[in-house]
Amino acid sequence: MPQPGPEPDVLQACSPAKINLFLEVEGRREDGYHELTTVMGRVDLCDILNFRRTDDGRIRLRLAASGEERASPVSAGFPLDGQNLIVRAAAVLQEQSGTALGADIVVAKRIPLQAGLAGGSGNAAVTLRTLNRLWNCGLDESSLGELADSLGSDIRFLLTGSRIAVCTGRGNRVRPLPFCGQLHGVLMIPFSGNATAAVFRTLRTGAGQADRRHPAALLRALQEGRMQGLSGLCFNRLQHAAAELNPDVDRILKQLRHTAGNAMVTGSGSACFALTESARQARLLASRLRSRTDDQVIPFCI
Ligand code: C5P
């Protein structure tokens, strides 16, 4: 019988972004958060994180020192101290597990900050999962999930690894959706970001709002693989507030609607997306948009 090899002391992980295909705000909660019904999809845009186990108990984080990432405006403003969700995730895992180990972490950042793409949340999810293994902490899924919730609302979805899920509560009660299809589109992202808390504050919600939306038709279409006309079933309650706070969002939504025929903000923005019917159409749309704008334009697939 082959013996299991020694645990590796270096691991690499891909940290994906998400978009919200649907987001309804059901009301305000007593804890200050909002009750949501949202449909999230994991997209193929990702950051790459490299972890190396160390013995000194310290967490050191830096940006990849070479290549396009260093010069990229994407990483401008990315904190490398205790504010960073990677460092915070590592710290809560150290505390929970009692490990004396540390880590050197290098991140190649591709997902823009403050874009509604959950780049930071994805980083936290892969940090929990990868260091749990690298440090041999042995925490189970439910303990990792509780740590995820202590760090942010979107982290559970990215921790589950599902492609599409319906998320309720703060966004952290995750029900994966059976989905065999492929969903294509283009992200258009301004260099200005949106602060999530500010967008929620700008939102005017009436409890029991008359025009409350439900994702049932979208979920049926996704499950049955009916991708045509899907954009008409997507919805985001935060869109108006996101565009009101940030004129770039308003401008991009108009440009996408004009060029692609559909447009929606993801999460609280500032990234917007349009769905297309194929990967080829997404590439064509992306090159058309790139010739007309300085915003970041990224074709994606779920
Ligand atoms: O949970 P997360 O740290 O991602 O949330 C950032 C901010 O967004 C919160 O501080 C809160 O103001 C707002 N938020 C909310 N309701 C949610 C999720 C986030 O009000 N369900």
Short mmCIF file of C-alpha atoms and ligand atoms in Angstrom, two decimals:
data_model
loop_
_atom_site.label_atom_id
_atom_site.label_comp_id
_atom_site.label_asym_id
_atom_site.label_seq_id
_atom_site.Cartn_x
_atom_site.Cartn_y
_atom_site.Cartn_z
CA MET A 1 0.00 0.00 0.00
CA PRO A 2 1.43 3.43 -0.91
CA GLN A 3 1.85 5.62 2.15
CA PRO A 4 0.38 9.13 2.04
CA GLY A 5 3.15 11.63 1.34
CA PRO A 6 4.03 14.46 3.71
CA GLU A 7 1.66 17.44 3.73
CA PRO A 8 2.81 20.07 1.21
CA ASP A 9 4.17 23.32 2.63
CA VAL A 10 3.18 25.34 -0.45
CA LEU A 11 -0.28 25.52 -2.04
CA GLN A 12 -1.74 27.59 -4.87
CA ALA A 13 -5.43 28.44 -5.08
CA CYS A 14 -7.71 30.19 -7.54
CA SER A 15 -10.04 32.74 -5.93
CA PRO A 16 -13.05 33.34 -8.19
CA ALA A 17 -15.36 36.34 -8.45
CA LYS A 18 -19.17 36.23 -8.36
CA ILE A 19 -21.96 38.15 -10.01
CA ASN A 20 -25.53 38.55 -8.80
CA LEU A 21 -28.07 37.53 -11.43
CA PHE A 22 -30.86 38.49 -9.05
CA LEU A 23 -30.92 40.52 -5.85
CA GLU A 24 -34.00 41.58 -3.91
CA VAL A 25 -33.81 43.37 -0.57
CA GLU A 26 -36.53 41.90 1.61
CA GLY A 27 -36.14 44.37 4.49
CA ARG A 28 -33.87 45.68 7.21
CA ARG A 29 -32.78 43.42 10.03
CA GLU A 30 -32.34 44.25 13.68
CA ASP A 31 -28.57 43.69 13.39
CA GLY A 32 -28.34 46.52 10.80
CA TYR A 33 -27.89 44.18 7.83
CA HIS A 34 -30.53 43.64 5.16
CA GLU A 35 -32.44 40.45 4.51
CA LEU A 36 -31.75 39.38 0.92
CA THR A 37 -32.86 36.95 -1.72
CA THR A 38 -30.06 36.74 -4.25
CA VAL A 39 -28.93 34.40 -7.00
CA MET A 40 -25.16 34.35 -7.24
CA GLY A 41 -23.01 32.86 -9.97
CA ARG A 42 -19.32 32.07 -9.76
CA VAL A 43 -17.47 33.53 -12.75
CA ASP A 44 -14.18 32.48 -14.34
CA LEU A 45 -12.42 35.76 -13.46
CA CYS A 46 -10.13 34.98 -10.54
CA ASP A 47 -7.20 36.08 -8.37
CA ILE A 48 -4.36 33.61 -7.81
CA LEU A 49 -3.14 33.10 -4.24
CA ASN A 50 0.07 31.32 -3.25
CA PHE A 51 0.45 30.13 0.33
CA ARG A 52 3.67 29.01 2.05
CA ARG A 53 3.57 27.58 5.55
CA THR A 54 6.00 29.13 8.05
CA ASP A 55 6.89 28.27 11.64
CA ASP A 56 6.90 31.73 13.18
CA GLY A 57 3.14 32.24 13.50
CA ARG A 58 3.20 35.44 11.42
CA ILE A 59 0.95 36.22 8.45
CA ARG A 60 2.73 38.11 5.70
CA LEU A 61 0.85 39.27 2.61
CA ARG A 62 2.25 40.83 -0.54
CA LEU A 63 1.24 41.40 -4.14
CA ALA A 64 2.88 39.32 -6.87
CA ALA A 65 6.08 41.24 -7.57
CA SER A 66 6.38 40.68 -11.27
CA GLY A 67 4.28 40.73 -14.39
CA GLU A 68 1.18 42.70 -15.19
CA GLU A 69 -0.23 42.62 -11.65
CA ARG A 70 2.37 45.05 -10.26
CA ALA A 71 1.54 47.78 -12.74
CA SER A 72 -2.18 47.06 -12.76
CA PRO A 73 -4.55 49.71 -11.42
CA VAL A 74 -6.64 46.75 -10.17
CA SER A 75 -4.38 46.33 -7.14
CA ALA A 76 -4.15 50.08 -6.32
CA GLY A 77 -5.63 50.59 -2.87
CA PHE A 78 -5.45 46.88 -2.01
CA PRO A 79 -4.54 46.85 1.71
CA LEU A 80 -1.78 44.48 2.80
CA ASP A 81 -2.28 44.89 6.56
CA GLY A 82 -4.82 43.66 9.10
CA GLN A 83 -7.67 45.27 7.15
CA ASN A 84 -7.22 42.77 4.34
CA LEU A 85 -9.74 39.91 4.37
CA ILE A 86 -6.93 37.42 3.61
CA VAL A 87 -5.06 38.48 6.76
CA ARG A 88 -8.30 38.55 8.79
CA ALA A 89 -9.30 35.08 7.57
CA ALA A 90 -5.87 33.70 8.46
CA ALA A 91 -6.07 35.33 11.90
CA VAL A 92 -9.52 33.91 12.79
CA LEU A 93 -8.39 30.47 11.64
CA GLN A 94 -5.26 30.70 13.81
CA GLU A 95 -7.38 31.73 16.77
CA GLN A 96 -10.02 29.03 16.24
CA SER A 97 -7.54 26.20 15.65
CA GLY A 98 -4.86 27.29 18.12
CA THR A 99 -2.13 26.63 15.55
CA ALA A 100 1.30 28.21 16.10
CA LEU A 101 2.02 28.14 12.35
CA GLY A 102 2.11 31.17 10.07
CA ALA A 103 2.04 31.82 6.32
CA ASP A 104 3.61 33.88 3.55
CA ILE A 105 0.86 34.72 1.08
CA VAL A 106 1.34 36.20 -2.38
CA VAL A 107 -1.67 37.40 -4.34
CA ALA A 108 -1.92 38.12 -8.05
CA LYS A 109 -4.90 40.48 -8.09
CA ARG A 110 -7.12 40.50 -11.16
CA ILE A 111 -10.56 41.15 -9.64
CA PRO A 112 -11.17 44.90 -9.26
CA LEU A 113 -11.86 46.23 -5.74
CA GLN A 114 -15.21 47.69 -4.64
CA ALA A 115 -16.82 46.33 -7.78
CA GLY A 116 -19.57 44.07 -6.37
CA LEU A 117 -17.61 41.04 -7.58
CA ALA A 118 -16.78 39.76 -4.05
CA GLY A 119 -13.05 39.71 -4.80
CA GLY A 120 -12.18 40.17 -1.13
CA SER A 121 -14.77 37.62 -0.03
CA GLY A 122 -13.41 35.05 -2.47
CA ASN A 123 -9.89 35.70 -1.14
CA ALA A 124 -11.17 35.07 2.40
CA ALA A 125 -12.91 31.84 1.34
CA VAL A 126 -9.81 30.35 -0.30
CA THR A 127 -7.63 31.49 2.59
CA LEU A 128 -9.83 29.63 5.09
CA ARG A 129 -9.95 26.49 2.96
CA THR A 130 -6.28 26.46 1.95
CA LEU A 131 -4.76 27.30 5.34
CA ASN A 132 -7.08 24.78 7.02
CA ARG A 133 -5.26 22.21 4.89
CA LEU A 134 -1.75 23.72 4.96
CA TRP A 135 -1.84 24.08 8.75
CA ASN A 136 -3.60 20.74 9.19
CA CYS A 137 -6.26 22.40 11.39
CA GLY A 138 -8.93 19.80 10.66
CA LEU A 139 -11.88 22.21 10.86
CA ASP A 140 -15.04 20.78 9.26
CA GLU A 141 -17.28 22.56 6.72
CA SER A 142 -19.64 23.94 9.31
CA SER A 143 -16.82 25.45 11.43
CA LEU A 144 -15.26 27.00 8.31
CA GLY A 145 -18.72 28.35 7.40
CA GLU A 146 -19.07 30.00 10.81
CA LEU A 147 -15.67 31.65 10.43
CA ALA A 148 -16.74 32.81 6.94
CA ASP A 149 -19.89 34.43 8.40
CA SER A 150 -17.82 36.28 11.00
CA LEU A 151 -15.87 37.91 8.15
CA GLY A 152 -18.59 38.85 5.63
CA SER A 153 -21.89 37.95 4.00
CA ASP A 154 -20.73 36.66 0.58
CA ILE A 155 -17.97 34.36 1.78
CA ARG A 156 -20.15 31.27 2.35
CA PHE A 157 -21.22 31.13 -1.29
CA LEU A 158 -17.63 31.18 -2.50
CA LEU A 159 -16.65 28.67 0.18
CA THR A 160 -19.24 26.16 -1.10
CA GLY A 161 -17.64 26.14 -4.55
CA SER A 162 -21.07 25.95 -6.24
CA ARG A 163 -21.52 27.55 -9.65
CA ILE A 164 -24.93 29.07 -9.01
CA ALA A 165 -26.83 29.30 -5.73
CA VAL A 166 -29.84 30.98 -4.19
CA CYS A 167 -28.67 32.84 -1.10
CA THR A 168 -30.92 34.22 1.61
CA GLY A 169 -30.52 35.70 5.09
CA ARG A 170 -27.62 38.19 4.98
CA GLY A 171 -26.67 36.39 1.77
CA ASN A 172 -24.99 33.64 3.78
CA ARG A 173 -27.69 30.91 3.69
CA VAL A 174 -26.64 29.14 0.52
CA ARG A 175 -28.75 26.71 -1.51
CA PRO A 176 -26.78 25.47 -4.56
CA LEU A 177 -28.83 25.21 -7.74
CA PRO A 178 -28.49 22.24 -10.10
CA PHE A 179 -27.12 23.92 -13.24
CA CYS A 180 -25.58 22.14 -16.21
CA GLY A 181 -25.60 24.98 -18.74
CA GLN A 182 -23.12 27.71 -19.48
CA LEU A 183 -23.80 31.37 -19.11
CA HIS A 184 -21.73 33.95 -21.02
CA GLY A 185 -21.43 37.68 -20.81
CA VAL A 186 -19.21 40.72 -20.49
CA LEU A 187 -18.26 42.65 -17.38
CA MET A 188 -17.69 46.37 -17.70
CA ILE A 189 -15.97 47.93 -14.72
CA PRO A 190 -15.21 51.60 -14.08
CA PHE A 191 -12.07 52.59 -12.19
CA SER A 192 -14.26 54.17 -9.50
CA GLY A 193 -15.56 51.75 -6.86
CA ASN A 194 -18.73 51.60 -4.75
CA ALA A 195 -18.75 51.11 -0.97
CA THR A 196 -21.38 48.44 -0.20
CA ALA A 197 -22.53 50.03 3.06
CA ALA A 198 -23.08 53.40 1.33
CA VAL A 199 -25.21 51.79 -1.39
CA PHE A 200 -27.40 50.04 1.19
CA ARG A 201 -27.75 53.37 3.06
CA THR A 202 -28.86 55.11 -0.16
CA LEU A 203 -31.49 52.45 -0.82
CA ARG A 204 -35.02 53.47 0.01
CA THR A 205 -36.84 50.33 1.07
CA GLY A 206 -40.40 50.28 2.23
CA ALA A 207 -41.12 47.18 4.32
CA GLY A 208 -43.61 45.14 2.33
CA GLN A 209 -42.81 47.03 -0.89
CA ALA A 210 -45.56 46.46 -3.44
CA ASP A 211 -43.28 45.62 -6.37
CA ARG A 212 -41.20 42.99 -4.55
CA ARG A 213 -39.56 40.66 -7.07
CA HIS A 214 -39.07 36.88 -6.94
CA PRO A 215 -36.43 34.81 -8.74
CA ALA A 216 -38.72 31.81 -9.48
CA ALA A 217 -38.82 32.28 -13.28
CA LEU A 218 -35.04 32.83 -13.43
CA LEU A 219 -34.38 29.70 -11.36
CA ARG A 220 -36.66 27.59 -13.57
CA ALA A 221 -34.93 28.84 -16.72
CA LEU A 222 -31.48 28.13 -15.26
CA GLN A 223 -32.44 24.65 -14.10
CA GLU A 224 -34.01 23.80 -17.46
CA GLY A 225 -31.03 25.25 -19.36
CA ARG A 226 -33.14 27.89 -21.14
CA MET A 227 -30.52 30.60 -21.57
CA GLN A 228 -32.27 32.66 -24.26
CA GLY A 229 -33.87 35.77 -22.86
CA LEU A 230 -32.40 35.13 -19.43
CA SER A 231 -31.38 38.77 -19.00
CA GLY A 232 -35.07 39.70 -18.89
CA LEU A 233 -35.45 37.58 -15.73
CA CYS A 234 -32.48 39.15 -13.94
CA PHE A 235 -33.01 41.92 -11.41
CA ASN A 236 -31.03 43.94 -8.87
CA ARG A 237 -32.79 46.11 -6.27
CA LEU A 238 -29.50 47.91 -5.53
CA GLN A 239 -29.02 49.09 -9.10
CA HIS A 240 -30.78 52.42 -8.76
CA ALA A 241 -28.87 53.35 -5.57
CA ALA A 242 -25.55 52.19 -7.10
CA ALA A 243 -26.09 54.39 -10.17
CA GLU A 244 -27.30 57.32 -8.08
CA LEU A 245 -24.12 57.21 -5.97
CA ASN A 246 -21.71 56.69 -8.84
CA PRO A 247 -22.25 58.42 -12.22
CA ASP A 248 -19.83 55.94 -13.86
CA VAL A 249 -22.32 53.14 -13.12
CA ASP A 250 -25.11 55.11 -14.75
CA ARG A 251 -22.92 55.79 -17.81
CA ILE A 252 -21.82 52.16 -18.15
CA LEU A 253 -25.35 50.79 -17.79
CA LYS A 254 -26.47 53.07 -20.64
CA GLN A 255 -23.52 52.08 -22.83
CA LEU A 256 -24.06 48.36 -22.24
CA ARG A 257 -27.80 48.63 -22.87
CA HIS A 258 -27.12 50.48 -26.10
CA THR A 259 -24.45 48.04 -27.34
CA ALA A 260 -25.60 44.70 -25.91
CA GLY A 261 -29.33 45.24 -25.42
CA ASN A 262 -29.19 44.37 -21.72
CA ALA A 263 -27.30 45.61 -18.67
CA MET A 264 -27.26 45.09 -14.93
CA VAL A 265 -25.15 46.04 -11.95
CA THR A 266 -23.66 43.20 -9.87
CA GLY A 267 -24.08 43.39 -6.08
CA SER A 268 -23.75 47.00 -5.02
CA GLY A 269 -21.56 47.84 -8.06
CA SER A 270 -19.55 49.38 -9.49
CA ALA A 271 -19.17 46.53 -12.04
CA CYS A 272 -21.99 46.03 -14.53
CA PHE A 273 -22.57 43.16 -16.92
CA ALA A 274 -24.48 42.16 -20.02
CA LEU A 275 -25.38 38.57 -20.86
CA THR A 276 -24.75 37.15 -24.33
CA GLU A 277 -25.92 33.95 -26.00
CA SER A 278 -22.48 32.46 -26.61
CA ALA A 279 -18.78 32.79 -25.77
CA ARG A 280 -18.18 34.09 -29.29
CA GLN A 281 -20.78 36.82 -28.86
CA ALA A 282 -19.17 37.76 -25.55
CA ARG A 283 -15.76 38.13 -27.22
CA LEU A 284 -17.25 40.22 -30.04
CA LEU A 285 -19.13 42.44 -27.61
CA ALA A 286 -15.97 42.87 -25.51
CA SER A 287 -13.88 44.01 -28.47
CA ARG A 288 -16.60 46.42 -29.61
CA LEU A 289 -16.80 47.92 -26.11
CA ARG A 290 -13.00 48.14 -25.73
CA SER A 291 -12.73 50.25 -28.86
CA ARG A 292 -15.05 52.83 -27.30
CA THR A 293 -14.08 53.02 -23.63
CA ASP A 294 -11.26 53.15 -21.07
CA ASP A 295 -13.27 51.09 -18.57
CA GLN A 296 -12.15 47.52 -17.93
CA VAL A 297 -13.99 45.10 -20.19
CA ILE A 298 -13.81 41.40 -19.35
CA PRO A 299 -15.73 38.56 -21.04
CA PHE A 300 -16.86 35.96 -18.51
CA CYS A 301 -18.45 32.57 -18.23
CA ILE A 302 -20.41 30.87 -15.43
O1 C5P B 1 -21.08 41.45 5.00
P1 C5P B 1 -20.24 42.45 4.30
O2 C5P B 1 -19.04 42.86 5.11
O3 C5P B 1 -19.87 42.08 2.91
O4 C5P B 1 -21.16 43.75 4.18
C1 C5P B 1 -20.66 45.04 3.95
C2 C5P B 1 -21.74 46.05 4.33
O5 C5P B 1 -22.85 45.94 3.45
C3 C5P B 1 -22.31 45.83 5.72
O6 C5P B 1 -21.58 46.53 6.67
C4 C5P B 1 -23.71 46.39 5.57
O7 C5P B 1 -23.70 47.80 5.70
C5 C5P B 1 -24.08 46.08 4.14
N1 C5P B 1 -24.87 44.84 4.02
C6 C5P B 1 -26.21 44.84 4.41
N2 C5P B 1 -26.94 43.69 4.29
C7 C5P B 1 -26.39 42.55 3.80
C8 C5P B 1 -25.04 42.52 3.39
C9 C5P B 1 -24.30 43.70 3.52
O8 C5P B 1 -26.73 45.86 4.85
N3 C5P B 1 -27.14 41.46 3.69
#
